[in-house]
Each structure stands twice: as structure tokens, then as C-alpha cells.
Coordinates of C-alpha atoms in Angstrom, one line a residue:
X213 CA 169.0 132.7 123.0
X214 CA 167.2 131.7 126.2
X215 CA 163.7 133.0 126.1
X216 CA 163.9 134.2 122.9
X217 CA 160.3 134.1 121.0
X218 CA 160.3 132.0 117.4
X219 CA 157.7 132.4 115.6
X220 CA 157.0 131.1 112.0
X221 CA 155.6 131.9 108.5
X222 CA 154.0 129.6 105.8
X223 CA 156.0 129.0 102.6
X224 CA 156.7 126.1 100.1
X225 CA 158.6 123.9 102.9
X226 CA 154.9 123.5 104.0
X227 CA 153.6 121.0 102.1
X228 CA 156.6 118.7 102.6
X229 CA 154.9 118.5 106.3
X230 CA 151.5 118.3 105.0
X231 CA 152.4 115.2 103.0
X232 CA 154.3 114.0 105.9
X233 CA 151.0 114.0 108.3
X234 CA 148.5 112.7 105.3
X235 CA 150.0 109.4 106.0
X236 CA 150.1 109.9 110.0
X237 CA 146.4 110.5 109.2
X238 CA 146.0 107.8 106.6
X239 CA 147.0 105.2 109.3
X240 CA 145.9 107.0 112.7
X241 CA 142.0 106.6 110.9
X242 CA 143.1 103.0 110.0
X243 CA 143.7 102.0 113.8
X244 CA 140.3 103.8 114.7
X245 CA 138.4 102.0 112.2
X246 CA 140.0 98.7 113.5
X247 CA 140.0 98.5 116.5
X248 CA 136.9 100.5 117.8
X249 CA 134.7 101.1 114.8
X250 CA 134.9 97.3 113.0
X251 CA 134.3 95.8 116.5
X252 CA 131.2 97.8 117.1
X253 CA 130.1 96.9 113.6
X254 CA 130.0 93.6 114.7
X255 CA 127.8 93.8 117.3
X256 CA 125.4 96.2 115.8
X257 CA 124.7 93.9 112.8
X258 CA 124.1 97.1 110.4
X259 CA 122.9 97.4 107.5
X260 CA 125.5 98.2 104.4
X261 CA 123.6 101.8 104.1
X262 CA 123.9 102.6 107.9
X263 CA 127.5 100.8 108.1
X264 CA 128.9 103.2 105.9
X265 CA 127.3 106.1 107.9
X266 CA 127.9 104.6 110.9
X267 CA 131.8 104.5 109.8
X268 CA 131.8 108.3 109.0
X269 CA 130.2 109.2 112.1
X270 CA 132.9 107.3 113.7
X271 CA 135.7 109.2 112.4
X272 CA 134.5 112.3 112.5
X273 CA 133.6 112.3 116.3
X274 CA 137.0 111.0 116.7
X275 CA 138.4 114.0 114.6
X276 CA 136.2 116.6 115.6
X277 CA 136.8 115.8 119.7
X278 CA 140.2 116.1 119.2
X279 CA 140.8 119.1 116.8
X280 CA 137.8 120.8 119.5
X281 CA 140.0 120.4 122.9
X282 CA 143.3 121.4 120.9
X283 CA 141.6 124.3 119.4
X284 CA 140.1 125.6 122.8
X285 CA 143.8 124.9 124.7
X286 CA 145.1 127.2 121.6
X287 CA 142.5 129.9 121.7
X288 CA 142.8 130.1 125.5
X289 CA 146.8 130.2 126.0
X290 CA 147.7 132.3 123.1
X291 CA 144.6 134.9 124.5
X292 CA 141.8 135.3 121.2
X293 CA 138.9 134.2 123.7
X294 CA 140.1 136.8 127.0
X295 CA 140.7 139.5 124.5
X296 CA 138.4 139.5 121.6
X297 CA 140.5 142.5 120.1
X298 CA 143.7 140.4 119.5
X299 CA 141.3 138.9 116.3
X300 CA 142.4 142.5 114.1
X301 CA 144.5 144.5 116.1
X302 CA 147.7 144.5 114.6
X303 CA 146.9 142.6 111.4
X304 CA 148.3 141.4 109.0
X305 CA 149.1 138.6 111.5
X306 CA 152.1 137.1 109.4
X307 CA 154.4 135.3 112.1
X308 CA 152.3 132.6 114.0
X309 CA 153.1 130.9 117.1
X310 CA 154.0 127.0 116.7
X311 CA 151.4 125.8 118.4
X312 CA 148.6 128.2 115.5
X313 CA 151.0 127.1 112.3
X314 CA 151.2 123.3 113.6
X315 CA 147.4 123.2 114.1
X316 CA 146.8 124.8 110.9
X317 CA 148.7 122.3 108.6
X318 CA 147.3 119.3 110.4
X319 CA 143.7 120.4 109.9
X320 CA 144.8 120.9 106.4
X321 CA 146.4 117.0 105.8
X322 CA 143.6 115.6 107.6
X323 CA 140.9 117.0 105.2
X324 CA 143.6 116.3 102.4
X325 CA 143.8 112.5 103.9
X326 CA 139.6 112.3 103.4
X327 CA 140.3 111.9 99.6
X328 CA 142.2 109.2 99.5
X329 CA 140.1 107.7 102.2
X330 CA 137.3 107.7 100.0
X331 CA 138.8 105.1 98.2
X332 CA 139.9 102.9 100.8
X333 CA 136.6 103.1 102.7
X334 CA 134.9 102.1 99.3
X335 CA 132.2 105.2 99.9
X336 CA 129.3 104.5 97.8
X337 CA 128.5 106.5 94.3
X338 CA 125.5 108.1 96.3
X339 CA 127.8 109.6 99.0
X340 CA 131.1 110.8 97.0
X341 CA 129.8 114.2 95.7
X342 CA 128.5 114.9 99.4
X343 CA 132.1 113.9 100.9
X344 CA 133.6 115.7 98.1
X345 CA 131.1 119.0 98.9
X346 CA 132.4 118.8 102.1
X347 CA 136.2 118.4 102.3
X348 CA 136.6 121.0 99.6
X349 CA 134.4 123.5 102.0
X350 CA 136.6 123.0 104.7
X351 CA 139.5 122.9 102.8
X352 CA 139.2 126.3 101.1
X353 CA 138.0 127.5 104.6
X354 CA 141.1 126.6 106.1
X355 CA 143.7 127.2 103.8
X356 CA 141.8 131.0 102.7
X357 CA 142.5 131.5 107.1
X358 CA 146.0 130.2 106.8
X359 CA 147.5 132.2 103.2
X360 CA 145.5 135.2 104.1
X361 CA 146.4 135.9 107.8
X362 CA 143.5 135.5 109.3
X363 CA 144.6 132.6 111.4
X364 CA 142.9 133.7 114.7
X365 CA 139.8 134.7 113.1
X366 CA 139.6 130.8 111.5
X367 CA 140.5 129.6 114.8
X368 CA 137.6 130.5 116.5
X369 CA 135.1 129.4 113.6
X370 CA 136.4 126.1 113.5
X371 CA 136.0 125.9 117.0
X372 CA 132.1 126.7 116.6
X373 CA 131.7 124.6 113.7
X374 CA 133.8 121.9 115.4
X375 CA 131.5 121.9 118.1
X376 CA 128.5 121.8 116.2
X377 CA 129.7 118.8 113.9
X378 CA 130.6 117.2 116.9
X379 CA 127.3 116.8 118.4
X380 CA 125.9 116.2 114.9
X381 CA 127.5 113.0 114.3
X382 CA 127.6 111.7 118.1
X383 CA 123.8 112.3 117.4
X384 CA 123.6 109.7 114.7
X385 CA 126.0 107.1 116.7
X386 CA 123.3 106.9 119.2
X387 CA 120.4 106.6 116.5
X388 CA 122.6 104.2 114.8
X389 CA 122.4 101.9 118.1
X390 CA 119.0 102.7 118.8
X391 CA 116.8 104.3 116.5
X392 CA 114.3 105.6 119.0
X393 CA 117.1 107.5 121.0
X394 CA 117.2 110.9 119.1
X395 CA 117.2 113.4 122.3
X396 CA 121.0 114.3 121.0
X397 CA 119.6 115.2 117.9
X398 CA 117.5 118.3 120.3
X399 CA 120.8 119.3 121.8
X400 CA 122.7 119.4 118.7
X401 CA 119.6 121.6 117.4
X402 CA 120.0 123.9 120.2
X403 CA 124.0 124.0 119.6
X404 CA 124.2 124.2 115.8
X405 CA 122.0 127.7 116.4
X406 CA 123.6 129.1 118.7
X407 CA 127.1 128.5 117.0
X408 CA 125.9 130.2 114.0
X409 CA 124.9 133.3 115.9
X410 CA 128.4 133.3 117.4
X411 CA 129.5 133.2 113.8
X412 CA 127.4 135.8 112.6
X413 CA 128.2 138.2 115.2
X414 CA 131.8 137.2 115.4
X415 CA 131.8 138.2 111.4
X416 CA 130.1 141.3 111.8
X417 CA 132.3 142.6 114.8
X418 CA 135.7 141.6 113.0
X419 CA 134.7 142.6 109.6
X420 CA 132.5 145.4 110.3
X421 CA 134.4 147.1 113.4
X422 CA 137.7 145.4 113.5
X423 CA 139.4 145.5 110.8
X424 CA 138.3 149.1 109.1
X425 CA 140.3 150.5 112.7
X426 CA 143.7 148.7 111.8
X427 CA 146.5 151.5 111.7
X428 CA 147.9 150.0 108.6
X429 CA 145.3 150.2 105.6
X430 CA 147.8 150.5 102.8
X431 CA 147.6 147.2 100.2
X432 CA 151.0 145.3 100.9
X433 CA 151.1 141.8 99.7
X434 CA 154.7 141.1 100.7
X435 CA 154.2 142.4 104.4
X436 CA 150.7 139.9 103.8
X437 CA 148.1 143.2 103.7
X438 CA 145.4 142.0 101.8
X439 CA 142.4 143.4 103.6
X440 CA 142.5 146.2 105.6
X441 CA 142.1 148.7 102.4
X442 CA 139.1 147.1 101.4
X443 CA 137.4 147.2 105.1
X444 CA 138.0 151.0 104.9
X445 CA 135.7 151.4 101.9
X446 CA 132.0 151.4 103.5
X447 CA 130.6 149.9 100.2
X448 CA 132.8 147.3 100.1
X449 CA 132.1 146.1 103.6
X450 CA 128.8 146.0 103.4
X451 CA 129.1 144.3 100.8
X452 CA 130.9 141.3 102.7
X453 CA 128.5 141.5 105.2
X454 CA 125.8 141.2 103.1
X455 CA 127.0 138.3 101.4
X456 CA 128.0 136.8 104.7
X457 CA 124.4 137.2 106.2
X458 CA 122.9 135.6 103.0
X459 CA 124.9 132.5 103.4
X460 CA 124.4 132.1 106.8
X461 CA 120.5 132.5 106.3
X462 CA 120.8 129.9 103.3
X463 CA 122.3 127.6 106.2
X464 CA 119.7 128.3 108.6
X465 CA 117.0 128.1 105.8
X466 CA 118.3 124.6 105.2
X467 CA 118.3 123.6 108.6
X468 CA 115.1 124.9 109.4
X469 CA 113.9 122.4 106.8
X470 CA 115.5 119.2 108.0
X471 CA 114.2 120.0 111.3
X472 CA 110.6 120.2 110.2
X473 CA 111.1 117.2 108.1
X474 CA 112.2 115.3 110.7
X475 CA 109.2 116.3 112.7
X476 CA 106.4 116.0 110.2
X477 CA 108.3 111.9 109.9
X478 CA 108.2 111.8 113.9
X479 CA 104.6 112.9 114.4
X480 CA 103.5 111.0 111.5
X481 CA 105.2 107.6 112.7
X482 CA 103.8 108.6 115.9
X483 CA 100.0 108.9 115.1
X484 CA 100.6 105.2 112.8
X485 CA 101.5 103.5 115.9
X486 CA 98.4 104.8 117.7
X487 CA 96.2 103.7 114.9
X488 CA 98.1 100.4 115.2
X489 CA 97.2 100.4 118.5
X490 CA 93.9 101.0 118.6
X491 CA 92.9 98.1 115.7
X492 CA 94.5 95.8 117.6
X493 CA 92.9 96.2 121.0
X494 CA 89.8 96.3 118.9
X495 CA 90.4 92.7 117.7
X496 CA 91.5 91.7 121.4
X497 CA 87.9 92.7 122.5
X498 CA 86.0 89.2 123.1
X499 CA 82.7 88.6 120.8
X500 CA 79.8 88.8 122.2
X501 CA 76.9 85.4 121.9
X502 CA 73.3 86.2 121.9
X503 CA 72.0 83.1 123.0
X504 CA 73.5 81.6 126.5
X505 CA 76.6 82.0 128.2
X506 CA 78.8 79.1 129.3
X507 CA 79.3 76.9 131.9
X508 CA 82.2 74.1 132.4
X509 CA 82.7 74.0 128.8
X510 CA 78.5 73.8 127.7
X511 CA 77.2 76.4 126.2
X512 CA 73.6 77.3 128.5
X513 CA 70.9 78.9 127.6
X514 CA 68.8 81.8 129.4
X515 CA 67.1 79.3 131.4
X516 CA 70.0 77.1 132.2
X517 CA 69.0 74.6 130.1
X518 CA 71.8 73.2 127.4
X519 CA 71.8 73.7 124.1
X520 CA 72.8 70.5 122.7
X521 CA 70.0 68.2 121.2
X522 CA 69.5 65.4 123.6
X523 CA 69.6 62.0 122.1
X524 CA 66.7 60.2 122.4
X525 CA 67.0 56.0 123.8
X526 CA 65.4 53.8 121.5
X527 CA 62.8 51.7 123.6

């Protein structure tokens, strides 16, 4: 009927459509990589190391802009972000809205796509377990939101992480063009921070607060229950939380590094050039002559006098 709210639920008719957008992502990164990513190649004259990064870096900023805006327009019109208590009240949230289930399942070909891509895009040895690392983090990320009903929760972390990622990899498109350029790399610093302490407190307030208060804390896999019984046991969710914060400190632990790493290699480079600089305007200083000074080409003496042996006439 007119006005009439359909919503929808996942179930085996799923991965028809998942196959279906694998190849709309198989050939949507093919166009990227032709015409914007081969022709910048050109110009750059890269390196076979920094072409395959540079590549990655490509797609992914193209990827991550786009799932980033749709995200936020989803987040914003369906209400998570103007009321933060839509994230657990009245979960298990089982029916989605089209707009939350069609997200979901392209985010779920896309990183499905990557492993096909890594053949295509001939990834070196070095890189595959990385790539591999990766997709099946987000993978199990994304489906774990999708089968266990805690699609608005995962909406808002991939938005964080989204956002973080983004400014990541725009960082090393600009390094990749000029390698003295890293003031992105300081803003995606300050981002990638202050998305985790989003995450952290958005896990603490939906898993501490939230989801212990739900009305329904019976265990009820057909009605899609899977949680709010466990929430209710203190233990239990401390537990998570524990477990949560420990991971989340391993991340910042890791980061922590790289960014000292990357400043010991800075300030190191830094003080090489300045010793660089000051041996060579040592050798640019002029040598000093004891004797004389010159004049139109002749070397004089103190006196004035030249110092070349005069030839003597033979009478």
C-alpha cells in the first residue's frame, strides 16, 4: 500500500547479490585504474615498489571517499548520529531499512572483489599476506555487524575507520608525488586518534550501558537475540570490555611506534643534510696564499714587486 514501510532481512538470496556487485566492483576498479590511476603513473615515472603502492592508495581513496559520504547520508537520515540511543534500544535489530541492507552487502562484495584483484593487479609476494591481513579484518568485521544485528553499531565504526583510512592513503598520494610533502601525514595522526577514542567510547557506552538495559534479555536465535543475555552478566561484560580496551591499546601501541619511527628517520635525514651543508660551504671557502696577493692576473708580493724571475738579456 501507499506509504507502507518495507523493510528487509538477510538470508541465502544474499549472496546471489553479492556475486552480482563483485563483478560491478571487479570492473568499476578497472575504469579507476585506467583512466585516472595508469595516467598519473605516467607522469610520475615511479618506481615498481612505489607503483604498486601508489595503485592501492589509489583505490582505496576512491573506495573509502565514497563508502564515507554514503555512510554519513545513512547514519544521518535513518537518525543513529541525532539519537545515539537508537544503537541498542530495541535490539535485536533484525528488519533493516534498504538503504542499511544495500550498504551492507556492497561493503561486503567490495572487500570480496580485493581477492581476485590481487591477482589481476599482480601484488607482489611481499604485500599478499598484508592485503590478505586486511580484507579478512574487514571482512569478518562486516559480516559479524550484518549476521549478528548489530548493523547500526558497525555503521558508525566504519565510518570512523573509513575516515581514518581515508586520510591515511591520501597521505601517501601526496608523498608519492613529492616526498618532502608529508604535512597530511600530521593530520591523519591527529584523525586516526581521535577516531579510536570515538571507538573506544562508542564501545564502552553500547556494550557497557546499552545493551545490558534492553527489555528483551532472553537468548532467541530465531527472533536474532544473540547478546542481550550475555550483556546482563557483569562478568561477562567486563570481560568484552577488557578485551576490547586491550586491542585497541595494541593499535595505539603500534601506532605510537610508526610515529616515532618516522620521526627518529625525519630528524635523522634532517641533521645529514645539515652536515652536508656545512662540508660543503667549508670547501667553498677560498684558500688563503701567504706570500702576495694578486693583481691583473700576477701574483705580487708584500712590496708590490712580482714574483716571477726576471729574465736576464744577454749582452
Amino acid at each position: 500500500a501507499d506509504g507502507e514501510l518495507v523493510q528487509y532481512h538477510y538470508g541465502l538470496k544474499d549472496l546471489v547479490t553479492i556475486l552480482f556487485y563483485i563483478f560491478i566492483a571487479i570492473i568499476l576498479h578497472a575504469v579507476v585504474q585506467e583512466y585516472a590511476l595508469d595516467k598519473i603513473n605516467r607522469r610520475l615515472h615511479l618506481s615498481k615498489v612505489k607503483h604498486s603502492k601508489f595503485n592501492e592508495s589509489g583505490q582505496l581513496v576512491a573506495f573509502h571517499l565514497t563508502s564515507m559520504v554514503w555512510c554519513l547520508y545513512v547514519v544521518v537520515t535513518e537518525g543513529y548520529i541525532s539519537n545515539p540511543r537508537s544503537l541498542w534500544e530495541n535490539y535485536p535489530h533484525v528488519y533493516l531499512p534498504f538503504q542499511v541492507k544495500f550498504f551492507y552487502l556492497c561493503q561486503l562484495a567490495y572487500w570480496l572483489h580485493a581477492l581476485p584483484e590481487l591477482y589481476f593487479q599482480k601484488v607482489r609476494k611481499e604485500e599478499i599476506p598484508r592485503q590478505l591481513r586486511c580484507i579478512a579484518l574487514y571482512l569478518v568485521h562486516i559480516a559479524g555487524a550484518y549476521l549478528l544485528n548489530l548493523t547500526r553499531l558497525g555503521l558508525i565504526l566504519l565510518l570512523l575507520q573509513y575516515l581514518a583510512e581515508f586520510f591515511f592513503h591520501m597521505a601517501r598520494l601526496v608523498y608519492f608525488t613529492d616526498e618532502n610533502n608529508e604535512k597530511l601525514f600530521n593530520v591523519w595522526a591527529i584523525v586516526f586518534v581521535v577516531t579510536r577514542l570515538f571507538t573506544l567510547t562508542l564501545y564502552i557506552l553500547v556494550i557497557g550501558f546499552g545493551l545490558p538495559r534492553v527489555e528483551n534479555q532472553a537468548l532467541d536465535p530465531e527472533r536474532g537475540n544473540f547478546f542481550s543475555f550475555l550483556f546482563n552478566n557483569i562478568l561477562f561484560r567486563m570481560s568484552v570490555l577488557l578485551l576490547v580496551c586491550l586491542f585497541q591499546a595494541s593499535v595505539m601501541w603500534r601506532f605510537i611506534h610508526f610515529q616515532l619511527r618516522r620521526w627518529r628517520e625525519y630528524w635523522n635525514e634532517q641533521s645529514s643534510r645539515k652536515r652536508a651543508a656545512a662540508g660543503a660551504k667549508q670547501q667553498a671557502k677560498p684558500l688563503k696564499r701567504d706570500s702576495g696577493y694578486h693583481e691583473n692576473g700576477v701574483v705580487k708580493a708584500e712590496n708590490g714587486t712580482s714574483l716571477r724571475t726576471k729574465k736576464l738579456k744577454s749582452p
